[in-house]
Short mmCIF file of C-alpha atoms and ligand atoms in Angstrom, two decimals:
data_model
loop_
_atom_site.label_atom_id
_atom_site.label_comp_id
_atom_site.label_asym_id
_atom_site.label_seq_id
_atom_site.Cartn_x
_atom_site.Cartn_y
_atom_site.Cartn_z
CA UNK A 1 83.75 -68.82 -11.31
CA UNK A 2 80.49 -69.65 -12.72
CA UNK A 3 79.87 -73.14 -13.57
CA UNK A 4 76.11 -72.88 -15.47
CA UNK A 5 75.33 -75.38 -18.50
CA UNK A 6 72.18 -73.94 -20.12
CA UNK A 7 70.13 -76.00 -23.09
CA UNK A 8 70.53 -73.42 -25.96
CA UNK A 9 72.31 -70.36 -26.59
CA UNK A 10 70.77 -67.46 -29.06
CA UNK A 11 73.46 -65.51 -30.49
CA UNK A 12 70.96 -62.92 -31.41
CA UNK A 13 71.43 -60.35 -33.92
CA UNK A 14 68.05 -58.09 -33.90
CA UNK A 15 65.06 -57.77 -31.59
CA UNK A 16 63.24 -59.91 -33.76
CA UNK A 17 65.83 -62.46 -32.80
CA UNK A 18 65.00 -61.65 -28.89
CA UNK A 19 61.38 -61.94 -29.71
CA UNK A 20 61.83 -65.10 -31.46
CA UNK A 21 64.09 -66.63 -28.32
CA UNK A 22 62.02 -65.09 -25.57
CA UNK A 23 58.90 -66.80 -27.34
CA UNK A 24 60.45 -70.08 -27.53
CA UNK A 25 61.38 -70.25 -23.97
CA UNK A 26 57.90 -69.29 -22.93
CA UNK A 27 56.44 -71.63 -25.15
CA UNK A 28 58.75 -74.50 -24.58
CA UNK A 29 58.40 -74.14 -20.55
CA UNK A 30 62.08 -72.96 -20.38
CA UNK A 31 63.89 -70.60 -17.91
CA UNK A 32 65.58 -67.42 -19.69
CA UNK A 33 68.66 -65.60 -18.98
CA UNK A 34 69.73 -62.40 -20.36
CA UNK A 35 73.34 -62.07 -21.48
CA UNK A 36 74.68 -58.46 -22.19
CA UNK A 37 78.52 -57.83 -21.20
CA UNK A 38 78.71 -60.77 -19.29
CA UNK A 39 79.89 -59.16 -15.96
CA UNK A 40 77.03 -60.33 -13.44
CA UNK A 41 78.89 -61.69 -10.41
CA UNK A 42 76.65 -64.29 -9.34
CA UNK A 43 76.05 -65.33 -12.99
CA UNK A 44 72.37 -64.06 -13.62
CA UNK A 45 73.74 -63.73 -17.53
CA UNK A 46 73.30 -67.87 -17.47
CA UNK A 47 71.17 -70.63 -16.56
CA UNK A 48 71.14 -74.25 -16.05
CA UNK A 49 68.58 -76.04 -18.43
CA UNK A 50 67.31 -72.93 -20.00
CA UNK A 51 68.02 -70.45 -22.58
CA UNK A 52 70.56 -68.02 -22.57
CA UNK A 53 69.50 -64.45 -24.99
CA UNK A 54 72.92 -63.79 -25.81
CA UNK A 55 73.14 -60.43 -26.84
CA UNK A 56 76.87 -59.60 -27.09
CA UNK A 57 76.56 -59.41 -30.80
CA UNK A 58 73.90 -55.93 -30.66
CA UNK A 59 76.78 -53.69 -29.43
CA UNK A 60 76.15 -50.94 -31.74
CA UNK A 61 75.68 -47.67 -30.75
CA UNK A 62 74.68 -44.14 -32.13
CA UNK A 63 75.11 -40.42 -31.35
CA UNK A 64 73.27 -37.51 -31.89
CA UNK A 65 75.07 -34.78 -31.37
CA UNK A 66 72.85 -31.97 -31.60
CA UNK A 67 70.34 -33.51 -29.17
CA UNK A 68 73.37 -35.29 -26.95
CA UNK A 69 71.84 -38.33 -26.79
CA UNK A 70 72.96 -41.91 -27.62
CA UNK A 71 71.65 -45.27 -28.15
CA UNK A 72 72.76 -48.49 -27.31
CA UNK A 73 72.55 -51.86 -28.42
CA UNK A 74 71.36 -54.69 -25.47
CA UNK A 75 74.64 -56.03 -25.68
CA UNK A 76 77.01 -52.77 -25.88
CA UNK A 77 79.63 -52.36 -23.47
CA UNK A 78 80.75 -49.19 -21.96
CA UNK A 79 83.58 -49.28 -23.90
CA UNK A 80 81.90 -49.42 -27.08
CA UNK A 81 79.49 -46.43 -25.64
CA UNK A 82 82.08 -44.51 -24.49
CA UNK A 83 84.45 -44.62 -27.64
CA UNK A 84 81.16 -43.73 -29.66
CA UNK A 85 79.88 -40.70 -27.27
CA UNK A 86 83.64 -39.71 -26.69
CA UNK A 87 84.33 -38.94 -30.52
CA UNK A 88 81.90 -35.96 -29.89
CA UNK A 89 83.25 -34.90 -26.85
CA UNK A 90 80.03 -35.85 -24.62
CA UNK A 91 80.04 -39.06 -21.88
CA UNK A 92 77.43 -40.10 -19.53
CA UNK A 93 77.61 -41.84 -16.18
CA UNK A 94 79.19 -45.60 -16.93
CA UNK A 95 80.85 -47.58 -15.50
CA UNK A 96 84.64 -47.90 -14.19
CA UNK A 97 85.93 -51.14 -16.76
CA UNK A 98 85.38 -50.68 -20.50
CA UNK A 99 83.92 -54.22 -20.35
CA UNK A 100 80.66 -54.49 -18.08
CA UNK A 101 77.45 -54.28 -20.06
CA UNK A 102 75.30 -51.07 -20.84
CA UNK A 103 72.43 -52.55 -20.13
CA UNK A 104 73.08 -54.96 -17.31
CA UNK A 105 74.57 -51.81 -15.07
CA UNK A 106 72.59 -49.30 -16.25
CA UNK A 107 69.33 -51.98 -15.03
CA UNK A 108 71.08 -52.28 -11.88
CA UNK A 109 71.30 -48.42 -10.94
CA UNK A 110 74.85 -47.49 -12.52
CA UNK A 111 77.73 -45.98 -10.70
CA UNK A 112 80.62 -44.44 -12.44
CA UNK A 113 83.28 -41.71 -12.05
CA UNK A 114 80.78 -38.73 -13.14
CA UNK A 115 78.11 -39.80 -10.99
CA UNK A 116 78.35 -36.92 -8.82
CA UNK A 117 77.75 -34.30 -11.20
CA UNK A 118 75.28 -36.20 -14.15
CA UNK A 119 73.78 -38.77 -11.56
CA UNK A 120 73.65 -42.85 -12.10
CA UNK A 121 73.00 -44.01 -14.99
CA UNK A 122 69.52 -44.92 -14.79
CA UNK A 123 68.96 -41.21 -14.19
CA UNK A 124 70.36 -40.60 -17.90
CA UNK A 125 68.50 -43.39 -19.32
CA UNK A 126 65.48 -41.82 -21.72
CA UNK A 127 64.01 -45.15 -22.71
CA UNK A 128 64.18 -48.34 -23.31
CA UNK A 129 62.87 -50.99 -26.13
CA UNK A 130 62.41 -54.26 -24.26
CA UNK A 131 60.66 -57.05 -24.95
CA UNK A 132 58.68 -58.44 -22.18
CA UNK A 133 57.99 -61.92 -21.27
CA UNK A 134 54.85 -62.62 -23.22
CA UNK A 135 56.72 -61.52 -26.49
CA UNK A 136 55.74 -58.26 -27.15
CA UNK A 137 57.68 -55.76 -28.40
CA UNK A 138 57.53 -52.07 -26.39
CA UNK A 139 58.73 -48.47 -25.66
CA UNK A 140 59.12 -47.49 -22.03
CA UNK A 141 59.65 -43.81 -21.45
CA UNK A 142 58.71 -41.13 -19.08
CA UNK A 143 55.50 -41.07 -21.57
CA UNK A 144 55.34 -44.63 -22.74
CA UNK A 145 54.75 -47.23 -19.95
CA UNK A 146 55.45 -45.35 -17.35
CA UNK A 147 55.36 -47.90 -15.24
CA UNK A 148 57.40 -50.02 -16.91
CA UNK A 149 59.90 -47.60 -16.86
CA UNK A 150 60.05 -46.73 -13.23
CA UNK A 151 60.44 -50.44 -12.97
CA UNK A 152 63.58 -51.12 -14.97
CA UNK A 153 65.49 -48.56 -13.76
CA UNK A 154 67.01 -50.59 -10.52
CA UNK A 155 64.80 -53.31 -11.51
CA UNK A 156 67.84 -55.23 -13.47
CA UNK A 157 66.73 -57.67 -16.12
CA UNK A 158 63.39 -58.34 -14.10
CA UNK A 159 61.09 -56.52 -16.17
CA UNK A 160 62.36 -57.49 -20.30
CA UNK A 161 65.22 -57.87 -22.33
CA UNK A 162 66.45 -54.45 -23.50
CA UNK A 163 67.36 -54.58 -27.12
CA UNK A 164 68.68 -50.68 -26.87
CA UNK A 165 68.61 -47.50 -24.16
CA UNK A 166 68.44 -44.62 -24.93
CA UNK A 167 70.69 -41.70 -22.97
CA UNK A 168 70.82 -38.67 -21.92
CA UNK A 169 75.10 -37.31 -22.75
CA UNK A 170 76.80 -33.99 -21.32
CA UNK A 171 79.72 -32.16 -22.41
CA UNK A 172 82.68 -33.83 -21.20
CA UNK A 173 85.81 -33.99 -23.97
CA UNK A 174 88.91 -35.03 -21.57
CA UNK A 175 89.45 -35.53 -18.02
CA UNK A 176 92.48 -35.86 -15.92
CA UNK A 177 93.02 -38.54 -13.68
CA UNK A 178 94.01 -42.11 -13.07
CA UNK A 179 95.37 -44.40 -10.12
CA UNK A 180 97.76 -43.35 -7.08
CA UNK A 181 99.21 -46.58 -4.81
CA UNK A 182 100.22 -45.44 -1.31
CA UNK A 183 101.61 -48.56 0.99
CA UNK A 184 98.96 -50.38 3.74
CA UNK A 185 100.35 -48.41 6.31
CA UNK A 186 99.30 -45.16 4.62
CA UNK A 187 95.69 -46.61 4.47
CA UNK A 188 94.23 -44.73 7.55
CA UNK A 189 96.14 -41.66 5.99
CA UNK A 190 94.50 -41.83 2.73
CA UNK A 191 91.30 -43.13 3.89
CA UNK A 192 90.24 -40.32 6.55
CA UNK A 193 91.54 -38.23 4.00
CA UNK A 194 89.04 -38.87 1.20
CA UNK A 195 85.99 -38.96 3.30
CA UNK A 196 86.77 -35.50 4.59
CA UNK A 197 87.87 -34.24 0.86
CA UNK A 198 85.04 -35.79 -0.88
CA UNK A 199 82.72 -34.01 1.02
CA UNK A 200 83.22 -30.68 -0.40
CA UNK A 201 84.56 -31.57 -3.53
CA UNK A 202 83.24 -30.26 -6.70
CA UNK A 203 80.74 -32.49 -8.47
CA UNK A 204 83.15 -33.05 -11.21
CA UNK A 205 85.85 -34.84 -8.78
CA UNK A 206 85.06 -38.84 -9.20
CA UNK A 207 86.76 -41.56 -7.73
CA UNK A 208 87.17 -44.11 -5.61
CA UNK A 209 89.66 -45.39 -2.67
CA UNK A 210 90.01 -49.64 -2.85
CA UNK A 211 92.52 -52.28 -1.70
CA UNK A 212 94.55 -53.40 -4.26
CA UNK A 213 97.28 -56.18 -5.45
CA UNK A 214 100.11 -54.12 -6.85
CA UNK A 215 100.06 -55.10 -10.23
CA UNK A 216 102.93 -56.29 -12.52
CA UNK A 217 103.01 -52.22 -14.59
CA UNK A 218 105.80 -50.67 -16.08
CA UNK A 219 104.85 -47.62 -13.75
CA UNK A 220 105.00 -49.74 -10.78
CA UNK A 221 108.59 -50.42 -8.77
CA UNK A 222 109.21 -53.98 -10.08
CA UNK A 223 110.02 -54.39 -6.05
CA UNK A 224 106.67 -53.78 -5.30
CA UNK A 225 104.52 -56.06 -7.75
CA UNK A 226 102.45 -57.81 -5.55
CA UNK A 227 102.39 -55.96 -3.09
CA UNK A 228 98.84 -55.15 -1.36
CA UNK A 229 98.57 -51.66 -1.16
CA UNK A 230 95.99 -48.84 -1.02
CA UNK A 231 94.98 -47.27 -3.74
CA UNK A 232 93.19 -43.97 -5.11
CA UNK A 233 91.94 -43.99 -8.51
CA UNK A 234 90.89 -40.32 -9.21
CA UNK A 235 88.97 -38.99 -12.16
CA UNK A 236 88.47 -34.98 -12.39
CA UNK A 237 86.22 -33.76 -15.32
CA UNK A 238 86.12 -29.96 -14.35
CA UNK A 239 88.48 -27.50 -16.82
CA UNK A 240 91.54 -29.67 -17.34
CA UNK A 241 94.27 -27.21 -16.29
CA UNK A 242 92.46 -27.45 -12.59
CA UNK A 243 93.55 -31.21 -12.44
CA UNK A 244 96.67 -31.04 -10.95
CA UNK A 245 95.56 -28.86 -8.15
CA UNK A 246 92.41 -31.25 -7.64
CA UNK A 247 94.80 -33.74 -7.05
CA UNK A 248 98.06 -32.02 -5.19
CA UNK A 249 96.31 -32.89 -1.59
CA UNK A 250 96.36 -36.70 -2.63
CA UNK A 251 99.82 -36.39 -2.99
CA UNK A 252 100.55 -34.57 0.34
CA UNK A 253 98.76 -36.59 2.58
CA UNK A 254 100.86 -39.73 2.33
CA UNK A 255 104.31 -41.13 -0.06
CA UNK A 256 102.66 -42.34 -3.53
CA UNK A 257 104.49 -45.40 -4.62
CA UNK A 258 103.56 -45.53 -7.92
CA UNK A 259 100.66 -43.13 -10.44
CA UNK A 260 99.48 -43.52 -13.67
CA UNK A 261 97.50 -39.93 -13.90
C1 LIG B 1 84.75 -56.11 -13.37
C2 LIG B 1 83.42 -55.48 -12.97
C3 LIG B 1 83.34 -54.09 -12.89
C4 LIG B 1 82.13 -53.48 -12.52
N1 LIG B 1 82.08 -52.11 -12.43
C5 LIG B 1 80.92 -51.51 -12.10
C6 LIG B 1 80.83 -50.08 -12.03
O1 LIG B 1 81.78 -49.35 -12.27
N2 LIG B 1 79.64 -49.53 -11.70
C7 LIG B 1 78.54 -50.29 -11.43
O2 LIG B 1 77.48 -49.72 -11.14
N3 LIG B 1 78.58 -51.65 -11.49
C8 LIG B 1 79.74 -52.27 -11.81
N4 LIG B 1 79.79 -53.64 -11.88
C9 LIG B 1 78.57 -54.42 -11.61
C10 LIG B 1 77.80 -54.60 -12.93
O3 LIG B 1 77.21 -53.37 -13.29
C11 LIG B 1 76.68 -55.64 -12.78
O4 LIG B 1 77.25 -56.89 -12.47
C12 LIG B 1 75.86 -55.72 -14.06
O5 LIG B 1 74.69 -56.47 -13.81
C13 LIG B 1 76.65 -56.34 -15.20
O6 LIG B 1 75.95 -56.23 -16.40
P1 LIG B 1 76.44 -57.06 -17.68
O7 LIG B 1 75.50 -56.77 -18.80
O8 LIG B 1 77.89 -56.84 -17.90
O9 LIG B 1 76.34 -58.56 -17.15
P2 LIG B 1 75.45 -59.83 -17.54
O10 LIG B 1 76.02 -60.93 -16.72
O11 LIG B 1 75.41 -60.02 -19.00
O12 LIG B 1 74.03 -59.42 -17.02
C14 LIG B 1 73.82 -59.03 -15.68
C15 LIG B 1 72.32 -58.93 -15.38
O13 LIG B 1 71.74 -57.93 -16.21
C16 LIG B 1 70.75 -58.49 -17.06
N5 LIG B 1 70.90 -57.94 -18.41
C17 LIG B 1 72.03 -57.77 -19.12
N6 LIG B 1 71.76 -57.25 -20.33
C18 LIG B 1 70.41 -57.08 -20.35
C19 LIG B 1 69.52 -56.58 -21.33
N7 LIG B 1 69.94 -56.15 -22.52
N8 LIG B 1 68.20 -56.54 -21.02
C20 LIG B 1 67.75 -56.98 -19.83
N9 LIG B 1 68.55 -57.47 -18.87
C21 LIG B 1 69.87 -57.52 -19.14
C22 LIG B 1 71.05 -59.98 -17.06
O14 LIG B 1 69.92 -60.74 -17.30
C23 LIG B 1 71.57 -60.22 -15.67
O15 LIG B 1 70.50 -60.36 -14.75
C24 LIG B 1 80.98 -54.28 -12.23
C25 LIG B 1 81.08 -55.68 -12.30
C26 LIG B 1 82.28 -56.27 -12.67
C27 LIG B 1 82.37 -57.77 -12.74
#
């Protein structure tokens, strides 16, 4: 989909590495792209003729429990945050596939199944490290570059390269949920029902409605696989044994094909 050829690529390993690559760039007159999980649609995580900070080798992240927060690497992913926070039974908002970048997102604004209750993910971010164009190593906080902070957060990869965020994590230990197909003609159904539903709903309902391919799954009818169908993926985070009854009025309003909840 995206056909970039950049100059150099810097695998890097520690912020000195990000220093080191952002400095030569600068100093060589170069164009430099930021690449964290890689998931950028129009392919801002490359660059013709310029340098790529490749950062999908910092994916490491840490918990503290007792505070709830956690910090990530510049190139985590939200799976590698999520299987990290999630042994302590605490999440924040991330987003929907295990695979899109921490930082990238979370840059961008950050919108995820819990966002109704914990906000986007910029509003759990604490602070960032970045370093910023000129090559210098800095904090930006609520108290530290203040500025600098309110920048980044919807600013995307504008403002530095993050080399780890630091967030804010809430008590969340299992959820119940997962996807619900309903056929096309059901759409208008489905649809009208979730905007009414949604409006009420308790903070801890997530989820989304979206078109989809049916997709070659055990759980889906083998005669339906390919099929292009509507579908609800749901994603409740309230007391578990509530689920079910969260999600009994998806299952009223029209047939569901095929569920994986
Ligand atoms: C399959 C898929 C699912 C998605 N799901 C969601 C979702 O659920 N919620 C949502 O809000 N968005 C979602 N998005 C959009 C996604 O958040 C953005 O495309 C985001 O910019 C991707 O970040 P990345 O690090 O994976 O990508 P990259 O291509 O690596 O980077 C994207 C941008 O972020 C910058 N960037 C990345 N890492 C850093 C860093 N460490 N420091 C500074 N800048 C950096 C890059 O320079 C680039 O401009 C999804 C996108 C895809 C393709």
């Amino acid at each position: 989909m995206i056909d970039r050829r950049p100059s150099v690529v810097v695998r890097c390993l520690t912020a000195s590495d990000v220093v080191a690559t952002v400095d030569y760039a600068r100093e060589n007159g170069l164009g430099l792209a930021v690449r964290g999980g890689g998931h950028s649609v129009p392919g801002f995580g490359t660059i013709d003729d310029g340098v790529v900070a490749d950062l999908s080798m910092m994916r490491a992240v840490s918990v503290d429990p007792g505070t709830r927060r956690a910090r990530a690497e510049g190139g985590a992913t939200w799976g590698d945050f999520n299987a990290a926070t999630g042994e302590h039974g605490l999440a924040t908002t991330g987003g929907i596939i295990s695979t899109t970048g921490v930082a990238g997102l979370t840059l961008g604004g950050g919108i995820g199944y819990l966002a109704r209750g914990f906000g986007l993910s910029l509003d759990n971010l604490i602070s960032a490290d970045l370093v910023t164009a000129d090559g210098r190593q800095v904090v930006a906080s609520a108290t530290e570059n203040a500025d600098l902070f309110w920048a980044i957060r919807g600013g995307g990869g504008n403002f530095g390269v993050a080399t780890s965020l630091e967030f804010q994590l809430h008590p969340v230990d299992q959820i119940y949920g997962g996807p619900m197909f309903y056929a096309a003609k059901d759409a208008g159904a489905v649809l009208r029902f979730f905007r009414d539903f949604i409006e009420t709903a308790p903070e801890a309902f997530g989820g989304f409605p979206a078109w989809q391919i049916a997709p070659p799954l055990p759980f889906i009818p083998e005669d339906r696989h390919g099929e292009t169908m509507i579908a609800f993926v749901a994603c409740w985070a309230g007391p578990l044994d509530e689920g079910e009854a969260m999600l009994k009025p998806f299952h009223d309003v029209a047939e569901v094909v095929a569920e994986h909840v």
